[in-house]
Structures are given as C-alpha cells and as structure tokens.
Amino acid sequence: MQTKAYFASSVPAALEVARQELGENALLVGSRPSPPQARQYGRLEVTFAWDPKEPPAETPAQTNDIRRQLSALRVAAEHSLTAERLRAAGFSPDLALDIAAGAARRSGNPDTAVADELTSRIPTLPFVDMQPGEGRTLAFIGPPGRGKTISLVKIAVNMGLARRVPVRICCAGAHPVGAQEQLTRLAAILGTPFQASESLAGLNVEGWKGLTLIDTPGISPADRDELGELTDFFAARPEIEKHLVLRADASSADMLHMVARFAGLAPSRLLFTGMDEAFGAVCVVEALIRARIPATFAGTGQQIPQDLEEVNASKLARAVWASTGAVAQAAAA
Ligand SMILES: Nc1nc2c(ncn2[C@@H]2O[C@H](COP(=O)(O)OP(=O)(O)O)[C@@H](O)[C@H]2O)c(=O)[nH]1
Ligand SMILES: [Mg+2]
C-alpha cells in the first residue's frame, strides 16, 4: 500500500480525482485542513491509500482511445491477412495490397468486403440483346490457337441463332491452310451466310441486319504486315466490337504482354478461353483489372455451343476469393 494526499475543496471532490488516478479501490484514510502554504490548492488535505499493483482505472477518454487503437490494429491485421491471402493465391504483391486496402475501407463482413472490392474492380460488359433490325459486328482477334474460331461459332449459336437473330460469318486475311475450310464447314452446318476474302480490304461488313462475326488470322510477333492491315481495317470501322481472345491458363504477365502487343487494334473486350483448364481465375482477374478492358464472354470447354459463359464480375470475384481460402488452407496443412 502507498498513500497519496490531495488538496481539494471537499472530500467527495478529492475522492473523485483519487479514484480516476489511483483506481476504484483507492481508500480514504483521513482528511485535515490544508496547511497555510497549500491553502491556495484547496481547503482540505485528503489522504488516500492505494495498491500500486492494481492498475489505475482508465478515464472514459482513455477507454475510447484504447478502443480506437484496438480497432485500428484489428483493421491493419485483417488488411495484411487479406493481402497475404491474395498474394499467396497468385495476385501480384502491389495489387494484393491495393485490393486489401480497398476492402478495409468497406464496412461489414470482411469476406464480403473483399469480394465486393474485387467485383468493383473487374471490368465486365454484358451482351446487350439484339433489337430487331439492328446490325452489330464482332471481330475475334489475337494470337493463333487461343480459341478465336471456336468462340465465334459458340457466339453465333448462343447469341444469334438460338435467339432468332440472323447471323453472318466472315473470314478474312491469310488464314493457315485448312482453317478457312473448317469455318466454311461450320457455317454450312449452322446454315449461316459465309463470306471469305483473301484480304481484309475486300471484306464488305456493312449493311447486314443481324450479327456479323469476323474471324481474323492469328497474329504472331513476326506478322507485322498482317497486324498493320488489321489496324487500318479496324481504325476505319470503330463500330466493330473487337474481342481479343486469350487463354485463361496463361500467366497474367503473358496476358498483359498480349494486351500490349494488340493495343494498336484497340481491343474492346478480352475473351478468355480454357477457363475449364485454368487453375483458378486469379490471372484472368488480375489481367482484367490491370488492362481495364471489359470481358463479356469466356470459353469453358471444347463443346460447341454450350461451353460459353457470359462473364459475371460478382460471381468471378466470389469464386476467386473463395479459391484463395483453399490456397491458404493448403499452405497451412
Ligand atoms: N478446353 C478448352 N479448349 C478450348 C476452348 N476454346 C477453344 N478451345 C480449343 O483451343 C483450340 C484452338 O481453338 P481455335 O478456335 O481453332 O483457335 P484459333 O486459332 O484462335 O482460332 C481448339 O482445340 C479448341 O477446341 C475452351 O474454352 N476450353
Ligand atoms: Mg481460327
């Protein structure tokens, strides 16, 4: 036990200060008139005994301060856990931190906050139903062998023929041997008009009421002339919706490299095929967020026409966030 004296105008006033400073168990041990030299501080000298081992009670202001600090610590811990979980699942460290910071600014359930944050960052655009008499042209561009032709045929069936929208298929440029024949056969099976042209310049895409789908040759880094020809063709026809077709099982760095390579064609959409073969969709989501080019369709298998999905940002975000939990559990096991 220790003692401490307070100068105050009354015993209750001294008790209030002593309880705040020394704790609720401060014990009044005596009071007497203050000596003359201390009278200016209070009429009474009141002495309390207290046990220094008992922590002093916090003032309401201190309690609020501690609560605020605890809540800030909790948010910071949550933030770094989220960032670590996103990073471990394959997001790049800076994007993982950025998403975690955005999620921390959202109120409510932390899991929902991350999914909502991801949803708000994934650019998507729905396929707007075709109106009677409307003409719309979609072109499929990208490197060879990523699924341009197969996606075109899936879209022809699902967005065109199945909805009684007239479809026309065009194929232009120097396609590899057999590719044009494959598309000619597919168009014949679907019963759609088919136009093939050696050069893009010879392609007449105007004046069709319905869906026009253009297959373009796969462009490799060496195909500078073809890329130039495509660039000129699309620059003169800005109304054409250009889907850059990429594989979902590539790394996000590869995807973004392709986006940069085809930037001259100003792709209006990214279309990922092989979602069925990819290990999760983290790379797809990172590429979409970084490229800021929306997705409308995704390929989910080799079956025509059923293996085509319309991309839903919320569904994709929730699937990706749930998959990061599985990665974290596997790492902990
Ligand atoms: N598993 C899977 N394979 C796909 C998908 N889309 C396309 N493919 C396959 O990818 C290969 C190349 O497709 P193709 O349309 O000819 O590519 P293109 O050269 O870009 O026109 C073919 O074997 C397709 O069956 C998909 O969503 N999932
Ligand atoms: Mg092809």
CSV table of C-alpha atoms and ligand atoms in Angstrom, one decimal:
chain,number,residue,atom,x,y,z
A,1,MET,CA,0.0,0.0,0.0
A,2,GLN,CA,1.1,3.6,-0.7
A,3,THR,CA,-0.6,6.8,0.3
A,4,LYS,CA,-1.2,10.0,-1.6
A,5,ALA,CA,-2.6,13.3,-0.5
A,6,TYR,CA,-4.9,15.6,-2.5
A,7,PHE,CA,-5.8,19.2,-1.8
A,8,ALA,CA,-9.4,19.8,-2.5
A,9,SER,CA,-12.4,21.9,-1.6
A,10,SER,CA,-14.3,18.8,-0.3
A,11,VAL,CA,-13.7,15.1,0.5
A,12,PRO,CA,-16.1,13.9,-2.4
A,13,ALA,CA,-14.1,16.2,-4.8
A,14,ALA,CA,-10.8,14.6,-3.7
A,15,LEU,CA,-12.3,11.1,-3.9
A,16,GLU,CA,-13.4,11.6,-7.5
A,17,VAL,CA,-9.9,12.7,-8.6
A,18,ALA,CA,-8.2,9.9,-6.5
A,19,ARG,CA,-10.5,7.2,-8.0
A,20,GLN,CA,-9.6,8.4,-11.5
A,21,GLU,CA,-5.9,8.4,-10.8
A,22,LEU,CA,-5.4,5.6,-8.4
A,23,GLY,CA,-8.2,3.2,-9.2
A,24,GLU,CA,-11.6,2.4,-7.9
A,25,ASN,CA,-10.1,0.8,-4.8
A,26,ALA,CA,-8.4,4.0,-3.5
A,27,LEU,CA,-9.1,4.1,0.3
A,28,LEU,CA,-9.8,7.3,2.2
A,29,VAL,CA,-7.5,7.3,5.2
A,30,GLY,CA,-8.0,10.8,6.6
A,31,SER,CA,-8.6,14.5,6.0
A,32,ARG,CA,-7.5,17.6,7.7
A,33,PRO,CA,-7.3,21.4,7.0
A,34,SER,CA,-4.6,22.2,4.5
A,35,PRO,CA,-1.5,23.9,5.8
A,36,PRO,CA,-1.4,27.6,5.1
A,37,GLN,CA,1.2,27.3,2.3
A,38,ALA,CA,-1.1,24.8,0.4
A,39,ARG,CA,-4.4,26.5,1.1
A,40,GLN,CA,-4.5,28.0,-2.4
A,41,TYR,CA,-4.8,24.4,-3.8
A,42,GLY,CA,-7.8,23.5,-1.6
A,43,ARG,CA,-9.3,23.9,1.8
A,44,LEU,CA,-8.7,20.2,2.8
A,45,GLU,CA,-5.8,17.8,2.5
A,46,VAL,CA,-7.3,14.4,1.9
A,47,THR,CA,-5.2,11.3,2.1
A,48,PHE,CA,-5.8,8.0,0.3
A,49,ALA,CA,-4.2,4.6,0.4
A,50,TRP,CA,-3.9,2.6,-2.8
A,51,ASP,CA,-2.2,-0.6,-4.0
A,52,PRO,CA,0.2,0.3,-6.9
A,53,LYS,CA,-0.1,-3.4,-8.1
A,54,GLU,CA,-3.7,-2.7,-9.1
A,55,PRO,CA,-3.8,-0.9,-12.5
A,56,PRO,CA,-5.4,2.5,-12.3
A,57,ALA,CA,-8.9,2.8,-13.8
A,58,GLU,CA,-9.0,4.4,-17.3
A,59,THR,CA,-10.8,7.6,-17.8
A,60,PRO,CA,-13.6,7.4,-20.4
A,61,ALA,CA,-11.4,9.3,-22.8
A,62,GLN,CA,-8.6,6.8,-22.3
A,63,THR,CA,-11.0,3.9,-22.8
A,64,ASN,CA,-12.2,5.4,-26.1
A,65,ASP,CA,-8.7,5.9,-27.2
A,66,ILE,CA,-7.7,2.3,-26.5
A,67,ARG,CA,-10.9,1.1,-28.3
A,68,ARG,CA,-9.9,3.2,-31.3
A,69,GLN,CA,-6.3,1.8,-31.3
A,70,LEU,CA,-7.6,-1.7,-30.9
A,71,SER,CA,-10.0,-1.3,-33.8
A,72,ALA,CA,-7.2,0.2,-36.0
A,73,LEU,CA,-5.0,-2.7,-35.1
A,74,ARG,CA,-7.7,-5.2,-36.0
A,75,VAL,CA,-8.3,-3.5,-39.4
A,76,ALA,CA,-4.5,-3.5,-40.0
A,77,ALA,CA,-4.2,-7.2,-39.1
A,78,GLU,CA,-7.2,-8.0,-41.3
A,79,HIS,CA,-5.7,-5.9,-44.1
A,80,SER,CA,-2.4,-7.7,-44.0
A,81,LEU,CA,-4.0,-11.1,-43.8
A,82,THR,CA,-6.2,-10.3,-46.8
A,83,ALA,CA,-3.2,-9.0,-48.8
A,84,GLU,CA,-1.2,-12.1,-47.9
A,85,ARG,CA,-4.0,-14.5,-48.9
A,86,LEU,CA,-4.4,-12.7,-52.2
A,87,ARG,CA,-0.7,-12.7,-52.8
A,88,ALA,CA,-0.3,-16.4,-51.9
A,89,ALA,CA,-3.1,-17.2,-54.4
A,90,GLY,CA,-1.1,-15.5,-57.2
A,91,PHE,CA,-2.0,-11.8,-57.2
A,92,SER,CA,1.0,-9.5,-57.6
A,93,PRO,CA,2.0,-8.0,-54.3
A,94,ASP,CA,1.1,-4.4,-55.2
A,95,LEU,CA,-2.4,-5.3,-56.5
A,96,ALA,CA,-2.9,-7.6,-53.4
A,97,LEU,CA,-2.2,-4.7,-51.1
A,98,ASP,CA,-4.3,-2.3,-53.1
A,99,ILE,CA,-7.3,-4.7,-53.1
A,100,ALA,CA,-6.9,-5.3,-49.3
A,101,ALA,CA,-6.7,-1.6,-48.7
A,102,GLY,CA,-9.9,-1.1,-50.7
A,103,ALA,CA,-11.6,-3.9,-48.8
A,104,ALA,CA,-10.5,-2.4,-45.4
A,105,ARG,CA,-12.3,0.8,-46.3
A,106,ARG,CA,-15.6,-1.1,-46.7
A,107,SER,CA,-17.8,-1.8,-43.7
A,108,GLY,CA,-19.4,-5.1,-42.8
A,109,ASN,CA,-18.2,-8.7,-43.1
A,110,PRO,CA,-14.5,-8.8,-44.1
A,111,ASP,CA,-15.1,-11.7,-46.6
A,112,THR,CA,-18.0,-9.8,-48.3
A,113,ALA,CA,-15.9,-6.7,-48.3
A,114,VAL,CA,-13.0,-8.3,-50.3
A,115,ALA,CA,-15.5,-10.0,-52.7
A,116,ASP,CA,-17.2,-6.6,-53.2
A,117,GLU,CA,-13.9,-4.8,-53.7
A,118,LEU,CA,-12.8,-7.3,-56.3
A,119,THR,CA,-16.3,-7.1,-58.0
A,120,SER,CA,-16.0,-3.3,-58.3
A,121,ARG,CA,-12.6,-3.7,-60.0
A,122,ILE,CA,-13.3,-6.4,-62.5
A,123,PRO,CA,-14.4,-4.7,-65.7
A,124,THR,CA,-17.3,-6.5,-67.5
A,125,LEU,CA,-19.9,-5.5,-70.0
A,126,PRO,CA,-23.0,-7.7,-70.7
A,127,PHE,CA,-24.0,-8.7,-74.2
A,128,VAL,CA,-27.0,-6.5,-74.9
A,129,ASP,CA,-29.8,-8.4,-76.6
A,130,MET,CA,-30.0,-7.6,-80.3
A,131,GLN,CA,-33.0,-5.5,-81.3
A,132,PRO,CA,-35.0,-6.4,-84.5
A,133,GLY,CA,-33.4,-4.7,-87.5
A,134,GLU,CA,-30.2,-3.9,-85.5
A,135,GLY,CA,-26.8,-4.6,-87.2
A,136,ARG,CA,-23.8,-5.4,-84.9
A,137,THR,CA,-20.4,-6.7,-85.8
A,138,LEU,CA,-18.0,-8.6,-83.6
A,139,ALA,CA,-14.4,-9.5,-84.6
A,140,PHE,CA,-12.2,-12.0,-83.0
A,141,ILE,CA,-8.5,-11.1,-82.8
A,142,GLY,CA,-5.4,-12.4,-81.1
A,143,PRO,CA,-2.5,-14.8,-81.4
A,144,PRO,CA,-3.0,-18.2,-83.1
A,145,GLY,CA,-4.6,-21.2,-81.4
A,146,ARG,CA,-6.3,-19.4,-78.5
A,147,GLY,CA,-9.9,-20.2,-79.5
A,148,LYS,CA,-11.0,-17.4,-81.8
A,149,THR,CA,-12.8,-19.6,-84.3
A,150,ILE,CA,-14.4,-21.8,-81.7
A,151,SER,CA,-15.6,-18.8,-79.7
A,152,LEU,CA,-17.0,-17.2,-82.8
A,153,VAL,CA,-19.1,-20.3,-83.5
A,154,LYS,CA,-20.3,-20.6,-79.9
A,155,ILE,CA,-21.4,-16.9,-80.0
A,156,ALA,CA,-23.1,-17.4,-83.4
A,157,VAL,CA,-25.3,-20.1,-82.0
A,158,ASN,CA,-25.9,-18.8,-78.4
A,159,MET,CA,-26.3,-15.1,-79.2
A,160,GLY,CA,-27.6,-15.3,-82.7
A,161,LEU,CA,-29.3,-18.5,-84.0
A,162,ALA,CA,-30.8,-19.5,-80.6
A,163,ARG,CA,-32.4,-16.1,-80.3
A,164,ARG,CA,-33.6,-16.0,-83.9
A,165,VAL,CA,-31.1,-13.2,-84.8
A,166,PRO,CA,-29.7,-13.5,-88.3
A,167,VAL,CA,-26.0,-14.4,-88.3
A,168,ARG,CA,-23.4,-13.9,-91.0
A,169,ILE,CA,-19.8,-15.2,-90.7
A,170,CYS,CA,-16.9,-13.6,-92.4
A,171,CYS,CA,-13.3,-14.8,-92.6
A,172,ALA,CA,-10.6,-12.5,-93.9
A,173,GLY,CA,-6.9,-12.4,-94.3
A,174,ALA,CA,-4.2,-15.1,-94.6
A,175,HIS,CA,-5.6,-17.9,-92.5
A,176,PRO,CA,-3.4,-21.1,-92.3
A,177,VAL,CA,-4.2,-24.0,-94.7
A,178,GLY,CA,-7.4,-25.7,-93.6
A,179,ALA,CA,-8.6,-23.0,-91.3
A,180,GLN,CA,-10.9,-21.4,-93.8
A,181,GLU,CA,-12.3,-24.8,-94.9
A,182,GLN,CA,-13.0,-25.6,-91.2
A,183,LEU,CA,-15.0,-22.3,-90.9
A,184,THR,CA,-16.8,-22.9,-94.2
A,185,ARG,CA,-17.9,-26.3,-93.0
A,186,LEU,CA,-19.1,-24.9,-89.6
A,187,ALA,CA,-21.0,-22.1,-91.3
A,188,ALA,CA,-22.6,-24.7,-93.6
A,189,ILE,CA,-23.6,-26.8,-90.6
A,190,LEU,CA,-25.1,-23.7,-88.9
A,191,GLY,CA,-26.8,-22.6,-92.2
A,192,THR,CA,-25.4,-19.1,-92.0
A,193,PRO,CA,-24.2,-17.0,-94.9
A,194,PHE,CA,-20.4,-17.1,-95.2
A,195,GLN,CA,-18.1,-14.6,-96.8
A,196,ALA,CA,-14.4,-15.3,-97.2
A,197,SER,CA,-11.9,-12.8,-98.5
A,198,GLU,CA,-8.2,-13.0,-99.2
A,199,SER,CA,-7.7,-9.5,-97.9
A,200,LEU,CA,-9.4,-7.5,-95.2
A,201,ALA,CA,-9.9,-4.7,-97.6
A,202,GLY,CA,-12.1,-6.9,-99.7
A,203,LEU,CA,-14.4,-7.6,-96.8
A,204,ASN,CA,-17.8,-5.9,-97.0
A,205,VAL,CA,-19.2,-5.9,-93.5
A,206,GLU,CA,-21.7,-3.1,-93.8
A,207,GLY,CA,-25.4,-3.3,-94.4
A,208,TRP,CA,-26.3,-6.5,-92.6
A,209,LYS,CA,-29.3,-6.5,-90.2
A,210,GLY,CA,-28.2,-9.0,-87.6
A,211,LEU,CA,-25.0,-10.3,-86.1
A,212,THR,CA,-21.8,-10.3,-88.3
A,213,LEU,CA,-18.9,-12.3,-86.8
A,214,ILE,CA,-15.5,-11.8,-88.3
A,215,ASP,CA,-12.7,-14.4,-87.8
A,216,THR,CA,-9.2,-12.9,-88.3
A,217,PRO,CA,-6.0,-14.8,-88.8
A,218,GLY,CA,-3.9,-15.5,-85.7
A,219,ILE,CA,-1.1,-12.9,-85.5
A,220,SER,CA,2.3,-13.9,-84.3
A,221,PRO,CA,5.0,-11.3,-83.3
A,222,ALA,CA,6.6,-11.7,-86.8
A,223,ASP,CA,3.4,-10.9,-88.7
A,224,ARG,CA,3.9,-7.2,-88.8
A,225,ASP,CA,2.2,-6.7,-92.2
A,226,GLU,CA,-0.9,-8.6,-91.1
A,227,LEU,CA,-1.1,-6.6,-87.8
A,228,GLY,CA,-0.7,-3.3,-89.8
A,229,GLU,CA,-3.5,-4.4,-92.2
A,230,LEU,CA,-5.8,-5.3,-89.3
A,231,THR,CA,-5.0,-2.0,-87.6
A,232,ASP,CA,-6.0,0.0,-90.7
A,233,PHE,CA,-9.2,-2.1,-91.2
A,234,PHE,CA,-10.4,-1.5,-87.6
A,235,ALA,CA,-9.3,2.1,-87.5
A,236,ALA,CA,-11.7,2.8,-90.4
A,237,ARG,CA,-14.5,0.8,-88.6
A,238,PRO,CA,-14.6,1.9,-84.9
A,239,GLU,CA,-18.2,0.5,-84.5
A,240,ILE,CA,-16.8,-3.1,-84.7
A,241,GLU,CA,-16.6,-4.8,-81.2
A,242,LYS,CA,-13.1,-6.4,-81.1
A,243,HIS,CA,-12.7,-9.4,-78.8
A,244,LEU,CA,-9.0,-10.1,-78.0
A,245,VAL,CA,-9.0,-13.9,-77.4
A,246,LEU,CA,-6.6,-15.2,-74.8
A,247,ARG,CA,-6.1,-18.4,-72.9
A,248,ALA,CA,-7.2,-18.4,-69.2
A,249,ASP,CA,-4.4,-20.7,-68.2
A,250,ALA,CA,-1.6,-18.3,-69.2
A,251,SER,CA,0.1,-16.1,-66.5
A,252,SER,CA,-1.2,-12.6,-66.1
A,253,ALA,CA,2.2,-11.3,-67.3
A,254,ASP,CA,1.7,-13.2,-70.6
A,255,MET,CA,-1.9,-12.0,-70.9
A,256,LEU,CA,-0.8,-8.4,-70.3
A,257,HIS,CA,2.0,-8.8,-72.8
A,258,MET,CA,-0.6,-9.9,-75.4
A,259,VAL,CA,-2.8,-6.9,-74.5
A,260,ALA,CA,0.2,-4.6,-75.1
A,261,ARG,CA,1.0,-6.3,-78.4
A,262,PHE,CA,-2.5,-5.9,-79.7
A,263,ALA,CA,-3.0,-2.4,-78.2
A,264,GLY,CA,-2.8,-0.9,-81.7
A,265,LEU,CA,-6.1,-2.6,-82.6
A,266,ALA,CA,-7.7,-1.1,-79.5
A,267,PRO,CA,-9.5,-4.3,-78.4
A,268,SER,CA,-12.9,-3.5,-76.9
A,269,ARG,CA,-13.2,-6.8,-74.9
A,270,LEU,CA,-11.0,-9.5,-73.5
A,271,LEU,CA,-12.3,-13.1,-74.1
A,272,PHE,CA,-10.7,-15.8,-72.1
A,273,THR,CA,-10.9,-19.4,-73.3
A,274,GLY,CA,-9.9,-22.5,-71.5
A,275,MET,CA,-11.4,-21.4,-68.2
A,276,ASP,CA,-12.1,-25.1,-67.7
A,277,GLU,CA,-8.4,-25.9,-67.9
A,278,ALA,CA,-7.1,-23.0,-65.8
A,279,PHE,CA,-6.1,-23.4,-62.2
A,280,GLY,CA,-8.4,-20.8,-60.7
A,281,ALA,CA,-9.1,-17.4,-62.3
A,282,VAL,CA,-6.6,-15.2,-60.4
A,283,CYS,CA,-4.6,-14.5,-63.5
A,284,VAL,CA,-7.7,-13.7,-65.5
A,285,VAL,CA,-8.9,-11.3,-62.8
A,286,GLU,CA,-5.5,-9.6,-62.4
A,287,ALA,CA,-5.2,-9.2,-66.2
A,288,LEU,CA,-8.8,-7.7,-66.4
A,289,ILE,CA,-8.1,-5.3,-63.6
A,290,ARG,CA,-4.8,-4.1,-64.9
A,291,ALA,CA,-5.8,-4.0,-68.6
A,292,ARG,CA,-9.1,-2.2,-67.8
A,293,ILE,CA,-10.7,-3.9,-70.8
A,294,PRO,CA,-14.0,-5.5,-70.0
A,295,ALA,CA,-14.9,-9.1,-70.6
A,296,THR,CA,-18.2,-10.2,-72.0
A,297,PHE,CA,-17.7,-13.9,-72.8
A,298,ALA,CA,-15.5,-16.7,-71.5
A,299,GLY,CA,-14.9,-20.2,-73.0
A,300,THR,CA,-15.4,-23.0,-70.6
A,301,GLY,CA,-14.6,-26.1,-72.7
A,302,GLN,CA,-14.4,-27.5,-76.2
A,303,GLN,CA,-18.1,-28.3,-76.6
A,304,ILE,CA,-19.9,-26.2,-79.2
A,305,PRO,CA,-22.2,-24.4,-78.4
A,306,GLN,CA,-22.7,-25.0,-74.7
A,307,ASP,CA,-19.2,-24.2,-73.3
A,308,LEU,CA,-19.6,-20.4,-73.4
A,309,GLU,CA,-20.4,-18.2,-70.4
A,310,GLU,CA,-21.3,-14.6,-70.0
A,311,VAL,CA,-18.8,-13.2,-67.5
A,312,ASN,CA,-20.3,-12.0,-64.2
A,313,ALA,CA,-18.0,-9.9,-62.2
A,314,SER,CA,-19.6,-10.7,-58.8
A,315,LYS,CA,-19.6,-14.5,-59.5
A,316,LEU,CA,-16.0,-14.3,-60.7
A,317,ALA,CA,-14.9,-12.3,-57.7
A,318,ARG,CA,-16.6,-14.6,-55.2
A,319,ALA,CA,-15.1,-17.7,-56.9
A,320,VAL,CA,-11.6,-16.2,-56.8
A,321,TRP,CA,-11.8,-15.0,-53.2
A,322,ALA,CA,-13.1,-18.5,-52.1
A,323,SER,CA,-10.3,-20.1,-54.0
A,324,THR,CA,-7.7,-18.0,-52.1
A,325,GLY,CA,-9.1,-19.6,-48.9
A,326,ALA,CA,-8.4,-23.1,-50.3
A,327,VAL,CA,-4.8,-22.0,-51.2
A,328,ALA,CA,-4.3,-20.6,-47.6
A,329,GLN,CA,-5.7,-23.9,-46.1
A,330,ALA,CA,-3.4,-26.0,-48.3
A,331,ALA,CA,-0.4,-23.8,-47.3
A,332,ALA,CA,-1.3,-24.3,-43.6
A,333,ALA,CA,-1.7,-28.1,-43.9
B,1,LIG,N1,-10.6,-26.6,-73.1
B,1,LIG,C1,-10.9,-25.7,-73.9
B,1,LIG,N2,-10.5,-25.6,-75.2
B,1,LIG,C2,-10.8,-24.6,-76.0
B,1,LIG,C3,-11.7,-23.6,-75.6
B,1,LIG,N3,-11.8,-22.7,-76.6
B,1,LIG,C4,-11.1,-23.2,-77.6
B,1,LIG,N4,-10.5,-24.4,-77.3
B,1,LIG,C5,-9.6,-25.2,-78.1
B,1,LIG,O1,-8.5,-24.5,-78.5
B,1,LIG,C6,-8.0,-24.9,-79.7
B,1,LIG,C7,-7.8,-23.8,-80.7
B,1,LIG,O2,-9.1,-23.2,-81.0
B,1,LIG,P1,-9.4,-22.4,-82.3
B,1,LIG,O3,-10.7,-21.8,-82.2
B,1,LIG,O4,-9.1,-23.2,-83.5
B,1,LIG,O5,-8.2,-21.3,-82.1
B,1,LIG,P2,-7.8,-20.0,-83.1
B,1,LIG,O6,-6.6,-20.4,-83.8
B,1,LIG,O7,-7.6,-18.9,-82.1
B,1,LIG,O8,-9.0,-19.8,-84.0
B,1,LIG,C8,-9.0,-26.0,-80.2
B,1,LIG,O9,-8.5,-27.2,-80.0
B,1,LIG,C9,-10.3,-25.7,-79.4
B,1,LIG,O10,-11.1,-26.8,-79.2
B,1,LIG,C10,-12.1,-23.6,-74.2
B,1,LIG,O11,-12.9,-22.7,-73.7
B,1,LIG,N5,-11.7,-24.7,-73.4
B,2,MG,MG,-9.0,-20.0,-86.1
